[in-house]
Amino acid sequence: MMILLPVMLYLWPVSNAINERISKPNIVLFMADDLGIGDLGCYGNTTSRTPNIDKLSKEGATLTQHIAAAPLCTPSRASFLTGRYSVRSGMASLHKVGVFLFSASSGGLPMEEITFAKLLQQRGYSTALIGKWHLGINCNSSDDFCHHPLNHGFDYFYGVPVNNLRDCKPGHGSVFGAGLKMHTRAALQSMGIALISLAVLNYIGLIRVPRRVLGYFFLIAAVIVGVLLLFFYNFRNLNCFLMRNHSIIQQPWNYENLTQRFTEEAKRFIGRNTNAPFLLFVAYTQVHTALYASQAFRGKSKHGLYGDALEEMDWSVGQILHALDQWHLREQTLVYFTSDHGAHVEEISANGEVQGGYNGIYKGGKSTSWEGGIRVPGLLRWPGVFKPSTHIDEPTSNMDIFPTIVKLAGASLPSDRYGMFHYVQCNNTLRAIQQHTLCDATTHSVQCNYTFRAMQTHPPCKSIWKAFFFTPNFSPEDSNGCHDDHVCFCYGKSVTYHDPPLLFDLSKDPEEKNPLTPETESHFHEIIQVIQQAVSNHSKSLVVVPNQLSLENMLWKPWLQPCCSSFLQFCYCDHESRENKKLPEA
């Protein structure tokens, strides 16, 4: 197990005061949604204005080789919270759809999973999640809340339990449009062929089909079609709602000032917990589509609505950091900023506006394990512990946050957590890797649903090897994504398998343009062997668990539907506006 604490002690001289503050610091975690690493000024962007996020880099450490555990929202967030790969908790899909889409699905983060919030809660921390959850709600009824944040270690929750989709905002299109057209057409064709076949067989006397049977057939088909049409017509009301703890307070949510409301909730939580340690996890819904920005930010950036949303999120980060300063908590608070994965490069509006982020020099994007899909920002600030403007170039993962903050809180690590924060130097000045020989090979895998897509390894300190067992087929072929399908998939005709795996040295080829061969890399077979052995060891260590993202668990189940009024009222309510307070100007 490798954690961040030894790195902190290396980066700043140890003193008794620091030792005292290292015990049970406050923790503030920021996670953006679908943010590209190239969107931030501290990672090289010169046209987006992100001064508050950039300030974290100037005042602390920037992780230059920071990767997400998965290139999709649900599995990435499950890994972040639990410190282990999503396949171990059943939060990895066996089919094309790899995230939860409906609030009335029965899948979610299992109750027996151990999150860092649970462990910090047990150590006396006040814990809160503000923003996006996306890890399930209910199991067997509409109010059992088995997967709810409050059942996973958070004392307080204010946010959206599922996801911000285009379907949540009128006029912004639908993520289901193309799929519905394709599957509806196929279903109607199949029904038509079946009916014609029955009619022909009945006419020539091979079978006799009672009219009642045909009537039942049409009735069942009409009911199924009617329910589907009703569901997707009311998708926004049924799935896009805002909760405070277990109560729905706005269904559907109102985008106006949504980020400002998240910000005020975060600031209030800090104000309520100035005399005791706290964990605050702010998981923004920006910059996932549907894009939105408050009035004060609309039309102000150089990058359309995406840039406006990004700049509003940066403002929010600044407001929360300012609250820490107001309460004199800066010195005893570890702050971390990241994204759940890379930018969604296929996001383009109906009028041609680019609504996905920028992954800089890196190939691919969200849903792929090319660096553009998994290379994410990693910023850490803790005055007096991290030296200002420090750059850490060793490979790190956002799963490393689990063992790091658990240890800082004084809690015991579960024995099955595999986060690896490896900051190593070959000059023997730092031995930050526990239970490993300095500069031994370390590995990190990225999984696309239930399959290995890539494996990174870091043998003796010079190269960062990355192997692909399969890669997505971009469409069009000369593009940087799967624009025909809106997202890349992991199976069948959507991928090309590689035997031997494609091998890259990211230290020399971060853009992943030139796969290595035995002719260009003398240790090619040795490296592949090490990686394949790591894959084999990982696979052998897996225990079969219920698949939370199975089709059965992902289907919409009316009896699980959270609803703040009634189906007759289309589940509409707006308690948030009625009790609302005037928000300060941005």
Coordinates of C-alpha atoms in Angstrom, one line a residue:
M1 CA 0.0 0.0 0.0
M2 CA 1.4 3.4 -1.0
I3 CA 0.1 6.6 0.5
L4 CA 0.7 10.3 0.2
L5 CA 1.8 11.1 3.7
P6 CA 5.6 10.3 3.2
V7 CA 5.5 12.6 0.2
M8 CA 4.2 15.5 2.3
L9 CA 6.9 15.1 4.9
Y10 CA 9.5 15.1 2.1
L11 CA 8.2 18.2 0.4
W12 CA 8.5 20.3 3.5
P13 CA 10.8 20.2 6.5
V14 CA 9.2 18.4 9.4
S15 CA 8.5 20.4 12.6
N16 CA 6.5 19.7 15.7
A17 CA 3.8 22.1 14.5
I18 CA 3.5 20.2 11.3
N19 CA 3.3 16.9 13.1
E20 CA 0.5 18.2 15.2
R21 CA -1.5 19.5 12.2
I22 CA -1.0 16.3 10.2
S23 CA -3.2 14.6 12.8
K24 CA -6.8 14.7 11.6
P25 CA -6.7 17.7 9.2
N26 CA -9.9 18.9 7.5
I27 CA -10.3 17.4 4.0
V28 CA -11.9 19.3 1.0
L29 CA -12.2 17.3 -2.2
F30 CA -13.3 18.9 -5.5
M31 CA -14.3 16.7 -8.4
A32 CA -15.3 18.2 -11.8
D33 CA -17.4 16.2 -14.2
D34 CA -16.0 15.5 -17.7
L35 CA -13.3 18.2 -17.4
G36 CA -10.4 17.9 -19.8
I37 CA -6.9 18.3 -18.3
G38 CA -6.2 20.8 -21.1
D39 CA -9.0 23.1 -19.9
L40 CA -7.0 24.5 -17.0
G41 CA -4.4 27.2 -17.0
C42 CA -2.1 25.3 -14.7
Y43 CA -2.0 22.5 -17.3
G44 CA -1.1 24.8 -20.1
N45 CA -4.4 26.4 -21.3
T46 CA -4.0 30.1 -22.2
T47 CA -7.5 31.0 -23.2
S48 CA -9.7 29.6 -20.4
R49 CA -9.8 31.7 -17.2
T50 CA -9.4 29.4 -14.1
P51 CA -7.5 31.6 -11.6
N52 CA -8.8 29.9 -8.5
I53 CA -8.0 26.4 -9.6
D54 CA -4.7 27.5 -10.9
K55 CA -3.9 29.1 -7.6
L56 CA -4.1 25.6 -6.0
S57 CA -1.2 24.6 -8.3
K58 CA 0.8 27.7 -7.4
E59 CA 0.3 27.2 -3.6
G60 CA 0.7 23.4 -3.6
A61 CA 1.5 20.4 -5.7
T62 CA 0.6 19.6 -9.3
L63 CA 0.4 15.9 -10.3
T64 CA 1.4 15.7 -13.9
Q65 CA 0.8 11.9 -14.4
H66 CA -2.5 11.7 -12.5
I67 CA -5.0 9.2 -13.9
A68 CA -8.6 8.2 -13.2
A69 CA -9.3 4.5 -12.3
A70 CA -12.0 4.4 -15.1
P71 CA -12.9 6.5 -18.1
L72 CA -16.6 6.7 -17.1
C73 CA -18.5 8.5 -14.3
T74 CA -20.0 5.7 -12.3
P75 CA -17.0 3.3 -12.1
S76 CA -14.6 6.1 -11.6
R77 CA -16.5 7.5 -8.7
A78 CA -16.9 4.1 -7.1
S79 CA -13.2 3.5 -7.3
F80 CA -12.4 7.0 -5.9
L81 CA -14.6 6.5 -2.9
T82 CA -13.6 3.0 -2.1
G83 CA -9.9 3.0 -3.1
R84 CA -10.2 -0.1 -5.3
Y85 CA -11.2 -1.0 -8.9
S86 CA -14.9 -0.9 -9.6
V87 CA -14.9 -4.5 -10.8
R88 CA -14.3 -5.5 -7.2
S89 CA -17.5 -3.9 -6.0
G90 CA -19.6 -4.9 -9.0
M91 CA -19.7 -1.4 -10.3
A92 CA -18.3 -2.4 -13.8
S93 CA -20.7 -3.2 -16.6
L94 CA -20.7 -6.4 -18.8
H95 CA -22.5 -4.6 -21.7
K96 CA -22.3 -1.3 -23.6
V97 CA -23.9 1.0 -21.0
G98 CA -21.4 1.5 -18.2
V99 CA -23.2 4.1 -16.0
F100 CA -26.5 4.5 -14.3
L101 CA -29.1 6.3 -16.4
F102 CA -32.3 6.2 -14.3
S103 CA -33.1 7.1 -10.7
A104 CA -35.4 4.0 -10.4
S105 CA -32.7 1.5 -11.1
S106 CA -31.9 -1.1 -8.4
G107 CA -28.1 -1.1 -8.8
G108 CA -25.7 1.0 -6.9
L109 CA -22.7 1.0 -4.6
P110 CA -23.2 -2.0 -2.3
M111 CA -23.9 -1.4 1.3
E112 CA -20.9 -3.5 2.4
E113 CA -18.4 -1.3 0.5
I114 CA -16.1 0.8 2.7
T115 CA -15.8 4.4 1.6
F116 CA -13.3 6.9 3.0
A117 CA -16.3 8.8 4.2
K118 CA -17.4 5.9 6.4
L119 CA -13.9 5.5 7.9
L120 CA -13.6 9.3 8.6
Q121 CA -17.1 9.4 10.0
Q122 CA -16.0 6.7 12.5
R123 CA -13.0 8.8 13.5
G124 CA -15.3 11.7 14.5
Y125 CA -15.3 13.7 11.2
S126 CA -18.4 15.5 10.0
T127 CA -18.9 14.5 6.4
A128 CA -20.8 16.0 3.5
L129 CA -21.3 15.4 -0.2
I130 CA -22.4 18.5 -2.2
G131 CA -23.3 17.8 -5.9
K132 CA -23.3 14.7 -7.9
W133 CA -23.6 11.1 -6.6
H134 CA -24.3 8.8 -9.5
L135 CA -23.9 5.6 -7.5
G136 CA -27.5 4.5 -7.1
I137 CA -30.4 5.3 -4.7
N138 CA -32.7 2.4 -3.8
C139 CA -32.8 -1.4 -3.9
N140 CA -36.3 -2.7 -3.2
S141 CA -38.6 0.2 -2.6
S142 CA -38.7 3.9 -3.4
D143 CA -37.5 4.9 0.0
D144 CA -35.1 2.3 1.3
F145 CA -32.1 4.4 0.3
C146 CA -29.7 1.4 0.4
H147 CA -27.3 3.1 -2.1
H148 CA -27.8 6.7 -0.9
P149 CA -24.8 8.8 0.2
L150 CA -26.1 8.8 3.8
N151 CA -25.7 5.1 3.8
H152 CA -22.1 5.4 2.7
G153 CA -20.6 7.5 5.4
F154 CA -21.9 11.0 4.6
D155 CA -23.8 12.9 7.4
Y156 CA -25.2 15.4 4.9
F157 CA -26.1 15.3 1.2
Y158 CA -27.3 18.1 -1.0
G159 CA -27.2 17.4 -4.7
V160 CA -28.3 15.3 -7.6
P161 CA -28.4 11.5 -7.0
V162 CA -28.1 10.5 -10.7
N163 CA -26.6 12.5 -13.5
N164 CA -26.9 15.7 -15.4
L165 CA -27.9 14.7 -19.0
R166 CA -29.0 16.6 -22.0
D167 CA -32.5 15.3 -21.4
C168 CA -32.6 17.2 -18.1
K169 CA -32.6 20.6 -19.9
P170 CA -35.3 21.4 -22.4
G171 CA -33.9 22.3 -25.8
H172 CA -30.6 20.6 -25.3
G173 CA -31.4 17.3 -27.2
S174 CA -31.4 13.8 -25.8
V175 CA -28.7 11.1 -25.2
F176 CA -31.3 8.5 -26.0
G177 CA -32.4 9.9 -29.4
A178 CA -30.3 7.9 -31.8
G179 CA -30.6 4.7 -29.7
L180 CA -34.4 5.0 -29.5
K181 CA -34.8 5.6 -33.2
M182 CA -32.6 2.6 -34.0
H183 CA -34.2 0.2 -31.5
T184 CA -37.8 1.4 -32.1
R185 CA -37.3 0.8 -35.9
A186 CA -35.9 -2.7 -35.2
A187 CA -38.7 -3.5 -32.8
L188 CA -41.4 -2.3 -35.2
Q189 CA -39.8 -4.2 -38.1
S190 CA -39.7 -7.4 -36.0
M191 CA -43.4 -7.0 -34.9
G192 CA -44.4 -6.4 -38.5
I193 CA -42.6 -9.4 -39.7
A194 CA -44.1 -11.5 -37.0
L195 CA -47.6 -10.3 -37.7
I196 CA -47.3 -10.9 -41.5
S197 CA -45.8 -14.3 -40.9
L198 CA -48.7 -15.3 -38.6
A199 CA -51.2 -13.9 -41.1
V200 CA -49.7 -15.9 -44.0
L201 CA -49.4 -19.1 -42.0
N202 CA -53.0 -18.7 -40.8
Y203 CA -54.2 -18.0 -44.4
I204 CA -52.6 -21.1 -45.8
G205 CA -53.8 -23.3 -43.0
L206 CA -50.5 -24.3 -41.4
I207 CA -51.5 -22.8 -38.1
R208 CA -54.7 -21.4 -36.6
V209 CA -54.3 -18.1 -34.7
P210 CA -57.4 -17.1 -32.7
R211 CA -58.3 -13.5 -33.0
R212 CA -58.2 -13.2 -29.2
V213 CA -54.4 -14.0 -29.3
L214 CA -53.8 -11.4 -31.9
G215 CA -55.8 -8.9 -29.8
Y216 CA -53.7 -9.7 -26.8
F217 CA -50.5 -9.3 -28.9
F218 CA -51.5 -5.9 -30.0
L219 CA -52.6 -4.9 -26.5
I220 CA -49.3 -5.9 -24.9
A221 CA -47.3 -4.2 -27.6
A222 CA -49.4 -1.0 -27.2
V223 CA -48.9 -1.0 -23.4
I224 CA -45.1 -1.5 -23.7
V225 CA -44.9 1.3 -26.3
G226 CA -47.1 3.6 -24.3
V227 CA -45.1 3.1 -21.1
L228 CA -41.8 3.8 -22.9
L229 CA -43.2 6.9 -24.5
L230 CA -44.6 8.1 -21.2
F231 CA -41.3 7.5 -19.5
F232 CA -39.1 9.2 -22.0
Y233 CA -41.6 12.1 -22.3
N234 CA -41.3 12.6 -18.6
F235 CA -37.6 11.7 -18.2
R236 CA -36.7 15.1 -16.9
N237 CA -39.2 15.0 -14.0
L238 CA -38.5 11.4 -13.1
N239 CA -34.7 11.5 -13.1
C240 CA -33.4 15.1 -12.8
F241 CA -34.2 16.1 -9.2
L242 CA -32.4 17.7 -6.3
M243 CA -32.2 16.2 -2.8
R244 CA -31.3 17.3 0.6
N245 CA -30.5 14.2 2.6
H246 CA -33.4 11.8 2.0
S247 CA -35.9 14.4 0.8
I248 CA -36.5 15.6 -2.7
I249 CA -36.6 19.4 -2.7
Q250 CA -36.9 20.2 -6.4
Q251 CA -38.2 17.9 -9.1
P252 CA -37.1 18.6 -11.8
W253 CA -34.2 20.7 -10.7
N254 CA -33.9 24.3 -11.8
Y255 CA -30.6 25.1 -13.5
E256 CA -30.7 28.7 -12.5
N257 CA -28.1 29.4 -9.9
L258 CA -27.5 25.7 -9.3
T259 CA -23.8 26.0 -8.9
Q260 CA -24.3 29.0 -6.6
R261 CA -26.6 26.9 -4.5
F262 CA -23.9 24.1 -4.3
T263 CA -21.4 26.7 -3.3
E264 CA -23.5 28.2 -0.5
E265 CA -24.3 24.7 0.9
A266 CA -20.5 24.0 1.0
K267 CA -19.8 27.3 2.7
R268 CA -22.5 26.7 5.3
F269 CA -21.2 23.2 6.0
I270 CA -17.7 24.7 6.7
G271 CA -19.2 27.3 8.9
R272 CA -21.0 24.6 11.0
N273 CA -17.8 22.6 11.5
T274 CA -15.1 25.1 12.4
N275 CA -14.3 23.4 15.7
A276 CA -14.1 19.8 14.6
P277 CA -12.5 17.9 11.7
F278 CA -14.6 17.7 8.6
L279 CA -14.6 16.0 5.2
L280 CA -16.3 18.0 2.4
F281 CA -16.6 16.4 -1.0
V282 CA -17.8 18.9 -3.7
A283 CA -18.7 16.9 -6.8
Y284 CA -19.7 19.4 -9.5
T285 CA -22.2 18.6 -12.2
Q286 CA -20.3 21.0 -14.5
V287 CA -18.9 20.6 -17.1
H288 CA -21.0 17.6 -18.1
T289 CA -23.8 18.2 -20.7
A290 CA -26.4 19.6 -20.4
L291 CA -24.2 22.7 -20.1
Y292 CA -25.4 25.6 -18.0
A293 CA -24.1 28.7 -16.4
S294 CA -25.7 31.3 -14.2
Q295 CA -26.5 34.7 -15.6
A296 CA -23.4 36.4 -14.3
F297 CA -21.2 34.0 -16.3
R298 CA -23.1 33.5 -19.6
G299 CA -21.4 34.8 -22.7
K300 CA -18.3 35.8 -20.7
S301 CA -15.7 33.2 -21.8
K302 CA -13.9 32.5 -25.1
H303 CA -15.3 29.0 -25.4
G304 CA -19.1 29.3 -25.5
L305 CA -21.3 27.8 -22.9
Y306 CA -18.7 25.2 -22.0
G307 CA -16.2 27.9 -21.1
D308 CA -18.9 29.8 -19.2
A309 CA -19.7 26.7 -17.1
L310 CA -16.0 26.1 -16.5
E311 CA -15.4 29.7 -15.3
E312 CA -18.4 29.5 -13.0
M313 CA -17.1 26.3 -11.5
D314 CA -13.7 28.0 -11.0
W315 CA -15.5 30.8 -9.2
S316 CA -17.2 28.3 -6.9
V317 CA -13.8 26.7 -6.0
G318 CA -12.6 30.2 -5.1
Q319 CA -15.6 30.9 -2.9
I320 CA -15.1 27.7 -1.0
L321 CA -11.4 28.3 -0.5
H322 CA -12.2 31.9 0.6
A323 CA -14.6 30.4 3.3
L324 CA -11.7 28.3 4.6
D325 CA -9.6 31.6 4.9
Q326 CA -12.5 33.4 6.6
W327 CA -12.7 30.7 9.3
H328 CA -8.9 30.6 9.6
L329 CA -8.8 26.9 8.4
R330 CA -6.4 27.2 5.5
E331 CA -3.4 25.9 7.5
Q332 CA -5.2 22.7 8.8
T333 CA -7.0 21.8 5.6
L334 CA -5.8 19.5 2.8
V335 CA -7.5 20.5 -0.5
Y336 CA -7.5 18.3 -3.6
F337 CA -8.9 19.0 -7.1
T338 CA -9.5 16.5 -9.9
S339 CA -11.9 15.3 -12.6
D340 CA -13.7 12.0 -12.7
H341 CA -12.1 11.3 -16.2
G342 CA -11.2 13.1 -19.3
A343 CA -13.3 15.4 -21.5
H344 CA -16.1 14.1 -23.7
V345 CA -14.7 15.0 -27.1
E346 CA -17.8 13.8 -29.1
E347 CA -20.0 16.4 -27.4
I348 CA -21.3 18.6 -30.2
S349 CA -24.6 20.4 -30.1
A350 CA -27.3 20.2 -32.8
N351 CA -26.0 23.6 -34.2
G352 CA -22.4 22.4 -34.3
E353 CA -21.1 24.1 -31.2
V354 CA -18.4 22.1 -29.5
Q355 CA -19.7 21.3 -26.0
G356 CA -17.0 18.9 -24.8
G357 CA -13.7 19.8 -23.1
Y358 CA -10.1 19.9 -24.2
N359 CA -7.6 17.1 -23.4
G360 CA -4.5 19.0 -24.5
I361 CA -2.0 16.9 -26.4
Y362 CA -3.6 13.6 -25.2
K363 CA -5.4 11.2 -27.5
G364 CA -9.0 10.3 -27.2
G365 CA -11.4 11.2 -24.4
K366 CA -14.1 10.0 -22.1
S367 CA -14.9 6.3 -22.3
T368 CA -11.5 5.4 -23.7
S369 CA -8.2 4.5 -22.0
W370 CA -6.1 6.6 -24.3
E371 CA -4.5 9.3 -22.1
G372 CA -7.2 11.8 -23.1
G373 CA -9.8 9.6 -21.3
I374 CA -7.9 8.9 -18.1
R375 CA -5.3 11.7 -17.6
V376 CA -6.9 14.1 -15.2
P377 CA -5.9 17.1 -13.2
G378 CA -4.5 16.4 -9.7
L379 CA -3.9 19.4 -7.5
L380 CA -3.0 19.3 -3.8
R381 CA -2.7 22.2 -1.3
W382 CA -1.8 22.1 2.3
P383 CA 0.2 25.1 3.5
G384 CA 3.3 24.2 5.4
V385 CA 3.2 20.7 4.2
F386 CA 3.4 21.0 0.4
K387 CA 5.9 23.4 -1.0
P388 CA 4.4 26.0 -3.4
S389 CA 4.6 25.2 -7.1
T390 CA 5.8 21.6 -6.7
H391 CA 5.4 19.3 -9.6
I392 CA 5.2 15.5 -9.1
D393 CA 5.9 13.7 -12.3
E394 CA 5.5 10.1 -11.0
P395 CA 2.3 8.2 -12.1
T396 CA -0.5 8.6 -9.5
S397 CA -4.1 7.6 -9.4
N398 CA -7.2 9.3 -7.9
M399 CA -7.7 6.0 -5.9
D400 CA -4.6 7.1 -3.9
I401 CA -6.8 9.7 -2.1
F402 CA -8.5 6.8 -0.2
P403 CA -5.4 5.5 1.7
T404 CA -4.0 9.0 2.0
I405 CA -6.9 10.7 3.8
V406 CA -7.8 7.6 5.8
K407 CA -4.2 7.5 7.2
L408 CA -4.2 11.2 7.9
A409 CA -7.5 10.8 9.9
G410 CA -5.9 8.1 12.0
A411 CA -8.1 5.4 10.8
S412 CA -7.0 1.8 9.9
L413 CA -6.9 0.9 6.2
P414 CA -8.9 -2.1 5.1
S415 CA -6.7 -5.0 4.0
D416 CA -8.1 -5.2 0.5
R417 CA -7.5 -1.6 -0.8
Y418 CA -5.2 -1.3 -3.7
G419 CA -4.6 2.5 -4.1
M420 CA -1.0 3.2 -5.1
F421 CA 0.4 6.7 -4.5
H422 CA 4.0 6.2 -5.7
Y423 CA 6.3 9.2 -5.6
V424 CA 9.7 7.6 -6.1
Q425 CA 13.2 8.9 -6.7
C426 CA 16.1 6.8 -7.8
N427 CA 18.7 8.8 -5.9
N428 CA 17.5 7.2 -2.6
T429 CA 16.4 10.5 -1.1
L430 CA 12.9 9.3 -0.7
R431 CA 11.4 5.9 0.2
A432 CA 7.7 6.7 -0.2
I433 CA 6.7 3.2 -1.3
Q434 CA 5.8 1.0 1.6
Q435 CA 6.3 -2.8 1.3
H436 CA 8.1 -2.3 -2.0
T437 CA 11.8 -2.0 -2.9
L438 CA 12.7 1.4 -4.1
C439 CA 12.3 1.7 -7.8
D440 CA 10.7 -1.7 -8.2
A441 CA 8.1 -1.9 -10.9
T442 CA 4.7 -0.7 -10.0
T443 CA 1.5 -1.2 -12.0
H444 CA -1.8 0.5 -12.5
S445 CA -4.6 -0.9 -14.7
V446 CA -7.5 0.8 -16.4
Q447 CA -10.6 -1.2 -17.1
C448 CA -13.3 -0.6 -19.6
N449 CA -16.3 -2.1 -17.8
Y450 CA -15.3 -5.7 -17.0
T451 CA -12.4 -5.9 -19.4
F452 CA -8.7 -4.8 -19.2
R453 CA -8.0 -2.2 -21.7
A454 CA -4.6 -0.9 -20.6
M455 CA -2.0 -1.5 -18.0
Q456 CA 0.6 1.0 -16.9
T457 CA 3.9 0.0 -15.3
H458 CA 6.7 2.0 -14.0
P459 CA 9.9 0.0 -13.8
P460 CA 13.2 1.5 -12.8
C461 CA 12.3 5.1 -12.7
K462 CA 12.9 6.2 -16.3
S463 CA 10.0 5.0 -18.4
I464 CA 6.3 4.8 -18.0
W465 CA 5.1 1.8 -20.1
K466 CA 1.5 1.5 -21.1
A467 CA 0.0 -1.5 -22.9
F468 CA -3.3 -1.8 -24.7
F469 CA -5.0 -5.1 -25.0
F470 CA -7.6 -3.5 -27.2
T471 CA -8.4 -0.1 -28.5
P472 CA -11.7 1.6 -29.6
N473 CA -12.4 2.0 -33.3
F474 CA -12.7 5.7 -33.9
S475 CA -15.4 6.9 -36.3
P476 CA -14.7 8.5 -38.6
E477 CA -11.4 6.6 -38.7
D478 CA -9.2 9.8 -38.9
S479 CA -11.0 11.5 -36.0
N480 CA -10.1 11.6 -32.3
G481 CA -13.3 9.9 -31.0
C482 CA -16.3 7.8 -31.8
H483 CA -18.5 10.5 -33.2
D484 CA -20.9 8.2 -35.0
D485 CA -22.0 6.6 -31.7
H486 CA -21.4 9.7 -29.5
V487 CA -19.2 7.6 -27.2
C488 CA -16.7 4.7 -27.6
F489 CA -17.7 1.2 -26.6
C490 CA -15.7 -1.7 -25.3
Y491 CA -17.0 -4.8 -27.1
G492 CA -17.4 -6.6 -30.4
K493 CA -17.0 -4.6 -33.6
S494 CA -16.4 -1.4 -31.6
V495 CA -12.8 -2.4 -30.7
T496 CA -9.7 -3.9 -32.2
Y497 CA -7.8 -6.5 -30.1
H498 CA -4.0 -6.6 -30.0
D499 CA -1.8 -9.6 -29.5
P500 CA 0.8 -8.8 -28.5
P501 CA -0.6 -5.7 -26.8
L502 CA 0.2 -2.2 -28.1
L503 CA 3.1 -0.8 -26.1
F504 CA 3.9 2.8 -25.5
D505 CA 6.5 4.7 -23.4
L506 CA 4.6 7.7 -22.1
S507 CA 7.7 9.4 -20.8
K508 CA 8.8 9.8 -24.4
D509 CA 5.5 9.5 -26.3
P510 CA 2.7 11.0 -24.2
E511 CA 0.6 11.5 -27.3
E512 CA 0.6 7.7 -27.9
K513 CA 1.5 8.1 -31.6
N514 CA 4.2 5.5 -31.9
P515 CA 3.7 2.0 -30.6
L516 CA 6.9 0.2 -29.7
T517 CA 8.1 -3.0 -31.3
P518 CA 10.8 -5.5 -30.5
E519 CA 12.9 -3.6 -33.1
T520 CA 12.5 -0.2 -31.5
E521 CA 12.5 -1.4 -27.8
S522 CA 15.1 -4.0 -26.8
H523 CA 13.2 -4.9 -23.6
F524 CA 9.8 -5.2 -25.4
H525 CA 9.1 -8.9 -24.6
E526 CA 10.3 -8.4 -21.0
I527 CA 8.0 -5.5 -20.4
I528 CA 5.0 -7.3 -22.0
Q529 CA 5.7 -10.3 -19.8
V530 CA 5.7 -8.1 -16.6
I531 CA 2.5 -6.4 -17.6
Q532 CA 0.8 -9.7 -18.5
Q533 CA 1.9 -11.2 -15.2
A534 CA 0.3 -8.2 -13.4
V535 CA -2.9 -8.7 -15.3
S536 CA -2.9 -12.4 -14.4
N537 CA -2.3 -11.7 -10.7
H538 CA -5.1 -9.1 -10.7
S539 CA -7.5 -11.4 -12.4
K540 CA -6.8 -14.2 -10.0
S541 CA -7.4 -11.9 -7.1
L542 CA -11.0 -11.1 -8.2
V543 CA -13.9 -12.4 -6.3
V544 CA -17.3 -12.9 -8.1
V545 CA -19.7 -10.3 -6.8
P546 CA -23.2 -9.3 -7.9
N547 CA -23.0 -7.0 -11.0
Q548 CA -24.7 -3.7 -10.0
L549 CA -24.7 -2.6 -13.7
S550 CA -26.4 -5.6 -15.1
L551 CA -29.3 -4.9 -17.4
E552 CA -31.7 -6.1 -14.7
N553 CA -30.3 -3.7 -12.2
M554 CA -30.2 -0.8 -14.6
L555 CA -33.7 -1.1 -15.9
W556 CA -36.3 1.5 -14.8
K557 CA -38.6 0.0 -12.2
P558 CA -41.7 2.1 -11.4
W559 CA -41.9 0.9 -7.8
L560 CA -38.4 2.3 -7.1
Q561 CA -39.2 5.7 -8.6
P562 CA -38.5 8.6 -6.2
C563 CA -41.3 11.1 -6.4
C564 CA -42.0 14.1 -4.3
S565 CA -45.7 14.5 -5.2
S566 CA -47.5 11.8 -7.3
F567 CA -47.4 10.3 -10.7
L568 CA -50.6 12.1 -11.5
Q569 CA -48.7 15.4 -10.9
F570 CA -45.7 14.0 -12.9
C571 CA -43.6 14.0 -9.6
Y572 CA -43.4 17.8 -9.7
C573 CA -42.4 19.9 -6.6
D574 CA -40.3 22.9 -5.9
H575 CA -39.7 23.2 -2.1
E576 CA -36.3 24.7 -2.8
S577 CA -37.6 27.9 -4.4
R578 CA -40.3 28.3 -1.7
E579 CA -37.9 28.1 1.2
N580 CA -35.2 29.8 -0.8
K581 CA -33.0 32.4 0.4
K582 CA -31.5 35.2 -1.7
L583 CA -28.2 34.0 -3.0
P584 CA -25.3 36.5 -3.0
E585 CA -24.2 37.9 -6.3
A586 CA -21.5 36.0 -8.2

